[in-house]
Amino acid sequence: MRFRCPALVAVVAAGALAARVAAAGTGAPAMPEGVEASAVGPGAIALRWQAPSDPADVVRWEVRRDGELWALATAPGARDEGLAPGTLYCYRVLAHGAAGNTSDPSLSACATTPPAAPDALAARALAETEVLLSWSPPAEESGVASYELVREGRVVAGTASLAAAERRLRAFTTYCWTVRSVDAAGQRSPPSPPVCLKTPDLTPPTAPAALAAQPTSDRAVELTWAPASDAGGVARYEIFRDGEPVAETAEPGATQAGLGVGERHCWTVRARDAAGNLSPPSAPACAATPDLTPPARPEGLAVAALSASSLAVSWAAAQDDVGVVGYELVREGAPPQAVAGTEAEASGLAAATRHCFSVRALDAAGHRSEPSATACAVTAVAGAPDAPRRLRAEGSSPRAVRLAWEPSARPGVVYRVYWDEGRGIGSTRQTSFTAAGLRPGERHCYRVAAVDEDGRESPRTLDACASSMPAASHAQR
């Protein structure tokens, strides 16, 4: 609250009136009145004063700053610029008349320029949500009472020291600050150059939840999970199959294609945020691709008599996208016979009777192939020797193939060897035979029969085919 003494006001008013009267008596302009000075920006002060009642009395004004001539003005006002910050400047104004007379100087009007901006603003993250800002005082520190820290046009901190912290920020977010000086009168400096900082993200996302694996075909599995949460947001998910990384996706779900049929796999998923933090793995989810395709039908079915009561059956292994686990041998009038390999024996049959067979392949999923082509044979007549079993043929040199078989059940027999169209090529009492005199790579199919002491011949074995070794392969060996 300001207080004025009425008597003092009257004395001042009387003195001013006397000065105007004296000036009028001498022809000098009246002393300028209402002179005011105010800071209007960095290093700038505006001056204004009252114009005289008769402008013709004044041709110009003389402005003095701190007692020194500063400017001449033709209108009642001026702007002083380029001043030092935080500095008090005082002004007086004199009026010049047309006759060259000069008024008395006005009363002094003073103003202080705003302070200078702080220097070297720097930012340092203290935590995910807290940043410390520090700065240096302005080079011309005159008049600085405090500092204001500004972010996005809003004052976020005020302090008399050279540092301030801002808390409760968002992790992994870029912020920019400026700082300005404030003097005792509340004048503010221009802002300092801005400084920007991205707050760190030190917290990993939560683990994806509710991972599920559902086969969508015999070679693909669809994965779904609940999204992970993260303060800065999840950037992507990393998918692991059986512990190995196999894919990445930005969405909470993916399809794993190109799998093998009937394969079982287990998956986990981890979330990664933009800062590179990786979540714990999800709980695993496992699934097996189904086997939807039956095996191919067996080929090469062959049947031959073993004795008067049994037949030998063989075929080539069937193909399956997962694997064949067994076969069913089918004979008319009899239930299917389960067989693990590609050979079987049908026993308990009547002598000299014809029987026909087909075979089906089975996979682990229980699918059955189409039946093979039918093959038939007649059991041996009663009294004939049993045939040798399981004839095998293998090239032993570029000019020979070695044969081996299991013996006939009839003792004392001689084994007769045939090839191709049934032409005999030799006999032996052993259970092996070498077909010699071949050319390198020459191929034949062989059969063997047992002949007893009475000259009765058994049925011949199933074909066993082989080629003599190529000359180059034998040389390498």
Short mmCIF file of C-alpha atoms in Angstrom, two decimals:
data_model
loop_
_atom_site.label_atom_id
_atom_site.label_comp_id
_atom_site.label_asym_id
_atom_site.label_seq_id
_atom_site.Cartn_x
_atom_site.Cartn_y
_atom_site.Cartn_z
CA MET A 1 0.00 0.00 0.00
CA ARG A 2 1.32 3.41 -0.96
CA PHE A 3 0.77 6.50 1.28
CA ARG A 4 0.88 10.09 0.14
CA CYS A 5 0.99 13.25 2.43
CA PRO A 6 -1.64 15.85 1.23
CA ALA A 7 0.62 18.76 2.19
CA LEU A 8 3.54 17.28 0.18
CA VAL A 9 1.30 16.78 -2.83
CA ALA A 10 0.22 20.39 -2.62
CA VAL A 11 3.81 21.60 -2.40
CA VAL A 12 4.86 19.52 -5.43
CA ALA A 13 1.85 20.71 -7.41
CA ALA A 14 2.62 24.32 -6.50
CA GLY A 15 6.25 23.88 -7.56
CA ALA A 16 5.24 22.40 -10.92
CA LEU A 17 2.79 25.25 -11.45
CA ALA A 18 5.49 27.79 -10.65
CA ALA A 19 7.85 26.09 -13.13
CA ARG A 20 5.23 26.26 -15.88
CA VAL A 21 4.57 29.91 -15.10
CA ALA A 22 8.31 30.68 -15.14
CA ALA A 23 8.75 28.78 -18.40
CA ALA A 24 5.87 30.67 -19.94
CA GLY A 25 7.47 33.89 -18.87
CA THR A 26 10.75 32.99 -20.56
CA GLY A 27 9.18 31.34 -23.64
CA ALA A 28 10.70 27.89 -22.85
CA PRO A 29 8.54 24.76 -23.27
CA ALA A 30 7.02 23.25 -20.16
CA MET A 31 8.81 20.35 -18.47
CA PRO A 32 7.62 17.03 -19.94
CA GLU A 33 5.25 15.20 -17.61
CA GLY A 34 4.06 11.62 -17.20
CA VAL A 35 7.39 10.10 -18.22
CA GLU A 36 7.25 6.32 -17.77
CA ALA A 37 9.84 3.59 -18.48
CA SER A 38 8.99 -0.13 -18.73
CA ALA A 39 10.89 -3.23 -19.84
CA VAL A 40 9.26 -4.64 -22.96
CA GLY A 41 11.51 -7.58 -23.80
CA PRO A 42 15.04 -8.92 -23.66
CA GLY A 43 17.34 -5.87 -23.55
CA ALA A 44 14.58 -3.38 -24.41
CA ILE A 45 12.87 -0.55 -22.50
CA ALA A 46 9.96 1.54 -23.80
CA LEU A 47 9.55 5.19 -22.84
CA ARG A 48 6.46 7.30 -23.06
CA TRP A 49 5.40 10.74 -21.84
CA GLN A 50 2.54 13.16 -22.20
CA ALA A 51 2.27 15.37 -25.26
CA PRO A 52 1.92 19.12 -24.52
CA SER A 53 -1.48 20.76 -24.75
CA ASP A 54 -0.16 22.83 -27.66
CA PRO A 55 2.15 20.62 -29.77
CA ALA A 56 3.43 23.73 -31.55
CA ASP A 57 5.33 24.64 -28.38
CA VAL A 58 7.73 21.65 -28.92
CA VAL A 59 9.76 20.76 -31.99
CA ARG A 60 11.58 17.77 -30.47
CA TRP A 61 12.34 15.94 -27.27
CA GLU A 62 15.72 15.15 -25.85
CA VAL A 63 16.02 11.84 -23.99
CA ARG A 64 18.85 11.34 -21.55
CA ARG A 65 19.80 7.92 -20.16
CA ASP A 66 21.65 7.96 -16.86
CA GLY A 67 22.52 11.65 -17.46
CA GLU A 68 23.89 11.16 -20.98
CA LEU A 69 22.17 12.17 -24.21
CA TRP A 70 20.68 9.04 -25.66
CA ALA A 71 18.19 10.10 -28.34
CA LEU A 72 16.20 12.90 -29.94
CA ALA A 73 12.57 12.22 -30.68
CA THR A 74 9.93 14.08 -32.67
CA ALA A 75 7.04 12.26 -30.99
CA PRO A 76 6.33 11.62 -27.32
CA GLY A 77 7.80 8.10 -27.04
CA ALA A 78 10.95 6.02 -27.66
CA ARG A 79 12.29 2.47 -27.43
CA ASP A 80 15.76 1.70 -26.10
CA GLU A 81 17.14 -1.65 -27.30
CA GLY A 82 20.33 -3.68 -27.07
CA LEU A 83 20.55 -3.15 -23.35
CA ALA A 84 22.29 -5.41 -20.87
CA PRO A 85 19.98 -7.86 -19.15
CA GLY A 86 19.06 -7.45 -15.51
CA THR A 87 20.25 -3.82 -15.42
CA LEU A 88 18.53 -0.67 -14.06
CA TYR A 89 18.29 2.21 -16.53
CA CYS A 90 16.95 5.71 -15.67
CA TYR A 91 15.72 8.31 -18.15
CA ARG A 92 14.82 12.04 -18.22
CA VAL A 93 13.13 13.93 -21.05
CA LEU A 94 13.59 17.59 -22.06
CA ALA A 95 11.43 19.52 -24.52
CA HIS A 96 13.00 21.78 -27.17
CA GLY A 97 10.99 24.81 -28.35
CA ALA A 98 11.01 26.44 -31.78
CA ALA A 99 13.02 29.36 -30.43
CA GLY A 100 15.74 27.03 -29.26
CA ASN A 101 14.69 27.14 -25.66
CA THR A 102 14.85 23.93 -23.63
CA SER A 103 12.58 22.88 -20.80
CA ASP A 104 13.72 21.64 -17.48
CA PRO A 105 14.39 17.90 -17.39
CA SER A 106 11.45 15.71 -16.46
CA LEU A 107 11.34 13.67 -13.35
CA SER A 108 13.45 10.50 -13.63
CA ALA A 109 11.76 7.31 -14.91
CA CYS A 110 13.58 4.00 -14.32
CA ALA A 111 13.15 0.40 -15.42
CA THR A 112 15.15 -2.81 -15.11
CA THR A 113 15.66 -5.05 -18.13
CA PRO A 114 14.66 -8.72 -17.75
CA PRO A 115 17.40 -11.15 -16.68
CA ALA A 116 19.41 -13.21 -19.19
CA ALA A 117 18.55 -16.81 -20.00
CA PRO A 118 20.43 -19.60 -18.18
CA ASP A 119 23.16 -21.52 -19.99
CA ALA A 120 24.06 -25.19 -20.59
CA LEU A 121 20.72 -26.83 -19.82
CA ALA A 122 21.22 -30.61 -19.49
CA ALA A 123 18.92 -33.54 -18.72
CA ARG A 124 19.72 -36.87 -17.05
CA ALA A 125 17.31 -39.72 -16.38
CA LEU A 126 17.22 -40.82 -12.74
CA ALA A 127 14.64 -43.55 -13.32
CA GLU A 128 12.00 -44.58 -15.81
CA THR A 129 9.71 -41.75 -14.69
CA GLU A 130 12.11 -39.18 -13.22
CA VAL A 131 14.51 -36.76 -14.94
CA LEU A 132 16.98 -34.33 -13.38
CA LEU A 133 17.53 -31.01 -15.20
CA SER A 134 20.54 -28.83 -14.43
CA TRP A 135 21.88 -25.59 -15.89
CA SER A 136 24.44 -22.82 -15.42
CA PRO A 137 23.56 -19.27 -14.33
CA PRO A 138 23.48 -16.65 -17.09
CA ALA A 139 26.75 -14.96 -17.89
CA GLU A 140 25.17 -11.69 -16.70
CA GLU A 141 23.55 -12.88 -13.53
CA SER A 142 22.39 -9.48 -12.29
CA GLY A 143 18.92 -9.57 -10.85
CA VAL A 144 18.16 -13.31 -11.05
CA ALA A 145 16.00 -14.36 -8.16
CA SER A 146 14.84 -17.80 -9.32
CA TYR A 147 14.42 -20.09 -12.31
CA GLU A 148 11.41 -21.69 -13.97
CA LEU A 149 11.60 -25.09 -15.71
CA VAL A 150 9.18 -25.22 -18.65
CA ARG A 151 7.92 -28.25 -20.62
CA GLU A 152 5.36 -28.02 -23.40
CA GLY A 153 4.63 -24.40 -22.51
CA ARG A 154 3.87 -25.21 -18.88
CA VAL A 155 5.98 -24.38 -15.84
CA VAL A 156 6.76 -27.73 -14.20
CA ALA A 157 9.17 -26.54 -11.52
CA GLY A 158 10.41 -23.32 -9.91
CA THR A 159 13.61 -23.13 -7.92
CA ALA A 160 16.32 -20.76 -6.70
CA SER A 161 18.98 -23.45 -7.31
CA LEU A 162 20.58 -24.57 -10.55
CA ALA A 163 18.75 -27.92 -10.82
CA ALA A 164 15.25 -29.35 -10.64
CA ALA A 165 13.70 -32.78 -11.07
CA GLU A 166 10.47 -33.72 -12.79
CA ARG A 167 8.73 -36.89 -11.70
CA ARG A 168 5.75 -38.98 -12.73
CA LEU A 169 6.77 -39.02 -16.40
CA ARG A 170 6.06 -41.88 -18.79
CA ALA A 171 8.70 -44.47 -19.50
CA PHE A 172 10.28 -44.62 -22.95
CA THR A 173 8.88 -41.20 -23.94
CA THR A 174 10.71 -38.21 -25.37
CA TYR A 175 10.36 -34.90 -23.48
CA CYS A 176 11.86 -31.45 -24.16
CA TRP A 177 12.48 -28.69 -21.60
CA THR A 178 13.63 -25.06 -21.46
CA VAL A 179 14.57 -22.98 -18.43
CA ARG A 180 14.26 -19.23 -17.88
CA SER A 181 15.48 -16.74 -15.29
CA VAL A 182 13.10 -14.71 -13.13
CA ASP A 183 14.02 -11.48 -11.30
CA ALA A 184 12.56 -10.10 -8.08
CA ALA A 185 9.96 -8.11 -10.01
CA GLY A 186 8.74 -11.24 -11.76
CA GLN A 187 10.31 -10.45 -15.11
CA ARG A 188 11.28 -13.52 -17.07
CA SER A 189 14.19 -14.05 -19.41
CA PRO A 190 13.86 -15.61 -22.85
CA PRO A 191 13.88 -19.43 -22.69
CA SER A 192 17.17 -21.27 -22.91
CA PRO A 193 17.80 -23.54 -25.92
CA PRO A 194 15.75 -26.69 -25.40
CA VAL A 195 17.15 -30.01 -24.26
CA CYS A 196 15.36 -33.29 -25.04
CA LEU A 197 15.61 -36.74 -23.48
CA LYS A 198 13.87 -40.08 -23.92
CA THR A 199 13.09 -41.67 -20.60
CA PRO A 200 14.37 -45.23 -20.29
CA ASP A 201 12.23 -48.34 -20.21
CA LEU A 202 13.72 -50.76 -17.72
CA THR A 203 10.67 -52.92 -17.07
CA PRO A 204 10.05 -55.95 -19.33
CA PRO A 205 6.56 -56.78 -20.55
CA THR A 206 4.46 -59.33 -18.76
CA ALA A 207 4.57 -62.87 -20.10
CA PRO A 208 1.95 -63.66 -22.78
CA ALA A 209 -0.85 -65.69 -21.24
CA ALA A 210 -3.22 -68.42 -22.38
CA LEU A 211 -1.03 -69.72 -25.21
CA ALA A 212 -2.91 -72.34 -27.22
CA ALA A 213 -1.81 -74.50 -30.17
CA GLN A 214 -4.45 -75.90 -32.54
CA PRO A 215 -3.65 -77.95 -35.66
CA THR A 216 -5.33 -76.54 -38.76
CA SER A 217 -4.04 -79.14 -41.24
CA ASP A 218 -1.65 -82.06 -41.34
CA ARG A 219 1.26 -79.58 -41.71
CA ALA A 220 0.19 -76.41 -39.85
CA VAL A 221 -0.66 -75.33 -36.30
CA GLU A 222 -2.34 -72.07 -35.30
CA LEU A 223 -1.02 -70.33 -32.16
CA THR A 224 -3.05 -67.83 -30.14
CA TRP A 225 -2.32 -66.03 -26.87
CA ALA A 226 -3.51 -63.14 -24.71
CA PRO A 227 -1.53 -59.92 -25.35
CA ALA A 228 1.24 -59.02 -22.92
CA SER A 229 1.15 -55.62 -21.19
CA ASP A 230 3.95 -53.05 -21.07
CA ALA A 231 4.17 -49.40 -20.06
CA GLY A 232 5.65 -48.42 -23.41
CA GLY A 233 3.77 -51.00 -25.46
CA VAL A 234 4.77 -54.39 -26.86
CA ALA A 235 6.76 -54.09 -30.09
CA ARG A 236 6.68 -57.75 -31.12
CA TYR A 237 6.35 -61.33 -29.96
CA GLU A 238 9.05 -63.96 -30.40
CA ILE A 239 7.90 -67.55 -30.99
CA PHE A 240 9.99 -70.52 -29.88
CA ARG A 241 9.39 -74.10 -31.04
CA ASP A 242 10.98 -76.82 -28.96
CA GLY A 243 13.22 -74.17 -27.41
CA GLU A 244 14.45 -72.67 -30.69
CA PRO A 245 13.35 -69.27 -32.07
CA VAL A 246 11.29 -69.75 -35.23
CA ALA A 247 9.25 -66.59 -35.88
CA GLU A 248 8.36 -63.05 -34.82
CA THR A 249 5.04 -61.23 -35.09
CA ALA A 250 3.51 -57.94 -34.00
CA GLU A 251 0.11 -59.54 -33.37
CA PRO A 252 -0.93 -61.93 -30.58
CA GLY A 253 -1.21 -64.95 -32.85
CA ALA A 254 0.58 -66.78 -35.66
CA THR A 255 0.41 -69.84 -37.88
CA GLN A 256 3.26 -72.32 -37.90
CA ALA A 257 3.31 -73.93 -41.35
CA GLY A 258 5.67 -76.33 -43.07
CA LEU A 259 5.59 -78.88 -40.24
CA GLY A 260 5.92 -82.59 -40.73
CA VAL A 261 2.85 -84.79 -40.72
CA GLY A 262 2.25 -86.47 -37.37
CA GLU A 263 4.94 -84.38 -35.63
CA ARG A 264 4.48 -83.20 -32.05
CA HIS A 265 5.96 -79.85 -31.04
CA CYS A 266 5.78 -77.52 -28.04
CA TRP A 267 5.77 -73.73 -28.34
CA THR A 268 6.42 -70.79 -26.01
CA VAL A 269 6.07 -67.06 -26.70
CA ARG A 270 7.95 -64.06 -25.28
CA ALA A 271 7.05 -60.38 -25.63
CA ARG A 272 9.66 -57.75 -26.48
CA ASP A 273 9.10 -54.01 -25.99
CA ALA A 274 10.55 -51.16 -28.04
CA ALA A 275 13.42 -50.79 -25.57
CA GLY A 276 14.44 -54.40 -26.16
CA ASN A 277 13.24 -55.75 -22.81
CA LEU A 278 12.15 -59.39 -23.12
CA SER A 279 9.35 -60.87 -21.05
CA PRO A 280 9.48 -64.23 -19.30
CA PRO A 281 8.31 -67.07 -21.56
CA SER A 282 4.69 -68.06 -21.64
CA ALA A 283 3.57 -71.43 -20.40
CA PRO A 284 4.19 -73.99 -23.17
CA ALA A 285 1.48 -75.23 -25.50
CA CYS A 286 1.94 -78.51 -27.39
CA ALA A 287 0.19 -80.03 -30.37
CA ALA A 288 0.72 -82.77 -32.96
CA THR A 289 -0.14 -82.38 -36.60
CA PRO A 290 -2.67 -85.03 -37.61
CA ASP A 291 -1.97 -87.76 -40.13
CA LEU A 292 -4.80 -87.40 -42.62
CA THR A 293 -3.34 -89.35 -45.55
CA PRO A 294 -3.42 -93.15 -45.77
CA PRO A 295 -0.37 -95.03 -47.05
CA ALA A 296 0.08 -95.79 -50.71
CA ARG A 297 -1.06 -99.27 -51.66
CA PRO A 298 1.67 -101.94 -51.62
CA GLU A 299 3.16 -102.97 -54.96
CA GLY A 300 5.00 -106.06 -56.18
CA LEU A 301 2.85 -108.64 -54.39
CA ALA A 302 4.12 -112.16 -55.15
CA VAL A 303 3.00 -115.59 -53.92
CA ALA A 304 4.85 -118.91 -54.15
CA ALA A 305 4.26 -122.37 -52.72
CA LEU A 306 6.43 -123.45 -49.80
CA SER A 307 4.93 -126.88 -49.30
CA ALA A 308 1.73 -128.84 -49.74
CA SER A 309 0.19 -126.85 -46.88
CA SER A 310 1.79 -123.38 -47.01
CA LEU A 311 2.46 -120.47 -49.32
CA ALA A 312 5.07 -117.66 -49.10
CA VAL A 313 3.86 -114.11 -49.77
CA SER A 314 6.06 -111.02 -50.24
CA TRP A 315 5.64 -107.42 -51.44
CA ALA A 316 7.52 -104.12 -51.71
CA ALA A 317 7.35 -101.72 -48.77
CA ALA A 318 4.53 -99.17 -49.08
CA GLN A 319 5.16 -95.42 -48.81
CA ASP A 320 3.51 -93.11 -46.26
CA ASP A 321 4.03 -89.46 -45.29
CA VAL A 322 4.62 -90.52 -41.68
CA GLY A 323 5.50 -94.16 -41.84
CA VAL A 324 3.97 -97.59 -42.27
CA VAL A 325 3.62 -99.51 -39.01
CA GLY A 326 2.36 -102.80 -40.46
CA TYR A 327 0.35 -104.64 -43.07
CA GLU A 328 -2.79 -106.73 -43.33
CA LEU A 329 -2.56 -109.84 -45.51
CA VAL A 330 -5.97 -110.71 -46.91
CA ARG A 331 -6.90 -114.17 -48.27
CA GLU A 332 -10.35 -114.98 -49.50
CA GLY A 333 -12.40 -116.80 -46.94
CA ALA A 334 -10.01 -116.00 -44.07
CA PRO A 335 -9.73 -113.10 -41.61
CA PRO A 336 -6.96 -110.54 -42.32
CA GLN A 337 -3.55 -111.48 -40.98
CA ALA A 338 -1.45 -108.79 -39.29
CA VAL A 339 2.13 -108.68 -40.58
CA ALA A 340 4.94 -106.46 -39.33
CA GLY A 341 7.26 -106.76 -42.35
CA THR A 342 6.92 -107.32 -46.07
CA GLU A 343 6.86 -111.13 -45.97
CA ALA A 344 4.36 -113.63 -44.63
CA GLU A 345 3.52 -117.31 -44.70
CA ALA A 346 0.04 -118.72 -45.11
CA SER A 347 -0.10 -122.19 -43.56
CA GLY A 348 -2.65 -124.89 -42.84
CA LEU A 349 -3.75 -125.04 -46.44
CA ALA A 350 -4.82 -128.05 -48.49
CA ALA A 351 -2.39 -129.60 -50.96
CA ALA A 352 -2.59 -128.63 -54.61
CA THR A 353 -5.11 -125.87 -53.95
CA ARG A 354 -5.08 -122.36 -55.37
CA HIS A 355 -5.19 -119.33 -53.10
CA CYS A 356 -5.21 -115.60 -53.89
CA PHE A 357 -3.98 -112.76 -51.69
CA SER A 358 -3.93 -109.00 -51.45
CA VAL A 359 -2.22 -106.79 -48.86
CA ARG A 360 -2.97 -103.39 -47.28
CA ALA A 361 -0.57 -101.03 -45.49
CA LEU A 362 -1.37 -99.46 -42.11
CA ASP A 363 0.00 -96.23 -40.58
CA ALA A 364 0.14 -95.11 -36.95
CA ALA A 365 -3.07 -93.06 -37.31
CA GLY A 366 -4.98 -96.23 -38.22
CA HIS A 367 -5.39 -95.39 -41.90
CA ARG A 368 -5.47 -98.33 -44.31
CA SER A 369 -4.20 -98.16 -47.84
CA GLU A 370 -6.06 -99.37 -50.88
CA PRO A 371 -5.51 -103.12 -51.30
CA SER A 372 -2.70 -104.22 -53.55
CA ALA A 373 -3.25 -106.06 -56.79
CA THR A 374 -4.17 -109.70 -56.22
CA ALA A 375 -1.58 -112.47 -56.58
CA CYS A 376 -2.31 -116.23 -56.54
CA ALA A 377 -0.41 -119.51 -56.20
CA VAL A 378 -1.09 -123.24 -55.81
CA THR A 379 0.20 -125.30 -52.90
CA ALA A 380 2.52 -128.19 -53.70
CA VAL A 381 1.27 -131.68 -54.31
CA ALA A 382 1.40 -134.09 -51.42
CA GLY A 383 4.78 -135.72 -50.93
CA ALA A 384 6.85 -133.05 -52.70
CA PRO A 385 9.74 -131.56 -50.66
CA ASP A 386 9.25 -128.24 -48.97
CA ALA A 387 10.72 -125.31 -50.89
CA PRO A 388 13.76 -123.36 -49.68
CA ARG A 389 12.91 -120.12 -47.93
CA ARG A 390 13.97 -116.47 -48.10
CA LEU A 391 16.22 -116.48 -51.15
CA ARG A 392 18.59 -113.48 -51.24
CA ALA A 393 20.76 -112.30 -54.16
CA GLU A 394 23.62 -109.79 -54.11
CA GLY A 395 26.30 -108.79 -56.60
CA SER A 396 29.67 -110.03 -55.31
CA SER A 397 31.95 -108.97 -58.19
CA PRO A 398 31.66 -107.55 -61.71
CA ARG A 399 31.26 -111.11 -62.99
CA ALA A 400 29.28 -112.84 -60.24
CA VAL A 401 26.16 -112.74 -58.06
CA ARG A 402 26.00 -114.67 -54.79
CA LEU A 403 22.75 -116.42 -53.75
CA ALA A 404 21.80 -117.62 -50.27
CA TRP A 405 18.64 -119.17 -48.78
CA GLU A 406 17.23 -121.03 -45.85
CA PRO A 407 17.16 -124.80 -46.29
CA SER A 408 14.21 -126.98 -47.16
CA ALA A 409 12.59 -128.87 -44.31
CA ARG A 410 13.32 -132.10 -46.23
CA PRO A 411 16.83 -133.39 -45.42
CA GLY A 412 19.24 -134.69 -48.06
CA VAL A 413 17.93 -132.58 -50.90
CA VAL A 414 19.85 -131.00 -53.76
CA TYR A 415 19.11 -127.37 -54.59
CA ARG A 416 18.54 -126.52 -58.22
CA VAL A 417 19.11 -122.87 -59.26
CA TYR A 418 17.13 -121.15 -62.06
CA TRP A 419 17.18 -117.69 -63.53
CA ASP A 420 14.92 -115.55 -65.71
CA GLU A 421 12.57 -117.76 -67.73
CA GLY A 422 13.23 -120.84 -65.64
CA ARG A 423 16.51 -121.89 -67.21
CA GLY A 424 18.59 -123.97 -64.83
CA ILE A 425 22.11 -122.70 -64.21
CA GLY A 426 23.38 -125.14 -61.57
CA SER A 427 22.82 -127.35 -58.52
CA THR A 428 24.32 -127.58 -55.04
CA ARG A 429 23.81 -129.32 -51.74
CA GLN A 430 24.81 -126.09 -49.97
CA THR A 431 22.42 -123.26 -49.11
CA SER A 432 24.36 -120.82 -51.25
CA PHE A 433 25.39 -120.56 -54.87
CA THR A 434 27.46 -118.20 -57.02
CA ALA A 435 26.22 -117.36 -60.49
CA ALA A 436 29.51 -116.64 -62.29
CA GLY A 437 30.58 -115.67 -65.80
CA LEU A 438 28.47 -112.51 -65.87
CA ARG A 439 29.27 -109.19 -67.43
CA PRO A 440 29.68 -106.14 -65.13
CA GLY A 441 26.25 -104.83 -64.20
CA GLU A 442 24.41 -107.81 -65.73
CA ARG A 443 21.06 -108.34 -64.01
CA HIS A 444 18.97 -111.53 -63.55
CA CYS A 445 16.18 -112.80 -61.36
CA TYR A 446 16.80 -116.13 -59.62
CA ARG A 447 14.75 -118.94 -58.09
CA VAL A 448 15.78 -122.07 -56.18
CA ALA A 449 13.99 -125.41 -55.75
CA ALA A 450 14.78 -128.45 -53.60
CA VAL A 451 14.98 -131.91 -55.28
CA ASP A 452 14.73 -135.05 -53.11
CA GLU A 453 16.35 -138.46 -53.65
CA ASP A 454 13.33 -139.62 -55.67
CA GLY A 455 13.69 -136.70 -58.06
CA ARG A 456 10.66 -134.87 -56.84
CA GLU A 457 11.12 -131.13 -57.02
CA SER A 458 9.69 -128.67 -54.55
CA PRO A 459 7.99 -125.42 -55.57
CA ARG A 460 10.45 -122.74 -56.51
CA THR A 461 11.17 -119.80 -54.27
CA LEU A 462 9.99 -116.28 -54.99
CA ASP A 463 12.22 -114.30 -57.33
CA ALA A 464 15.36 -112.65 -55.94
CA CYS A 465 16.91 -110.22 -58.43
CA ALA A 466 20.41 -108.70 -58.46
CA SER A 467 23.09 -107.31 -60.78
CA SER A 468 26.76 -108.11 -60.84
CA MET A 469 28.88 -105.25 -59.60
CA PRO A 470 29.97 -102.52 -62.01
CA ALA A 471 33.64 -102.78 -62.91
CA ALA A 472 34.44 -99.34 -61.47
CA SER A 473 32.83 -100.12 -58.11
CA HIS A 474 34.79 -103.36 -57.82
CA ALA A 475 38.05 -101.56 -58.63
CA GLN A 476 37.37 -99.01 -55.92
CA ARG A 477 36.74 -101.74 -53.39
#
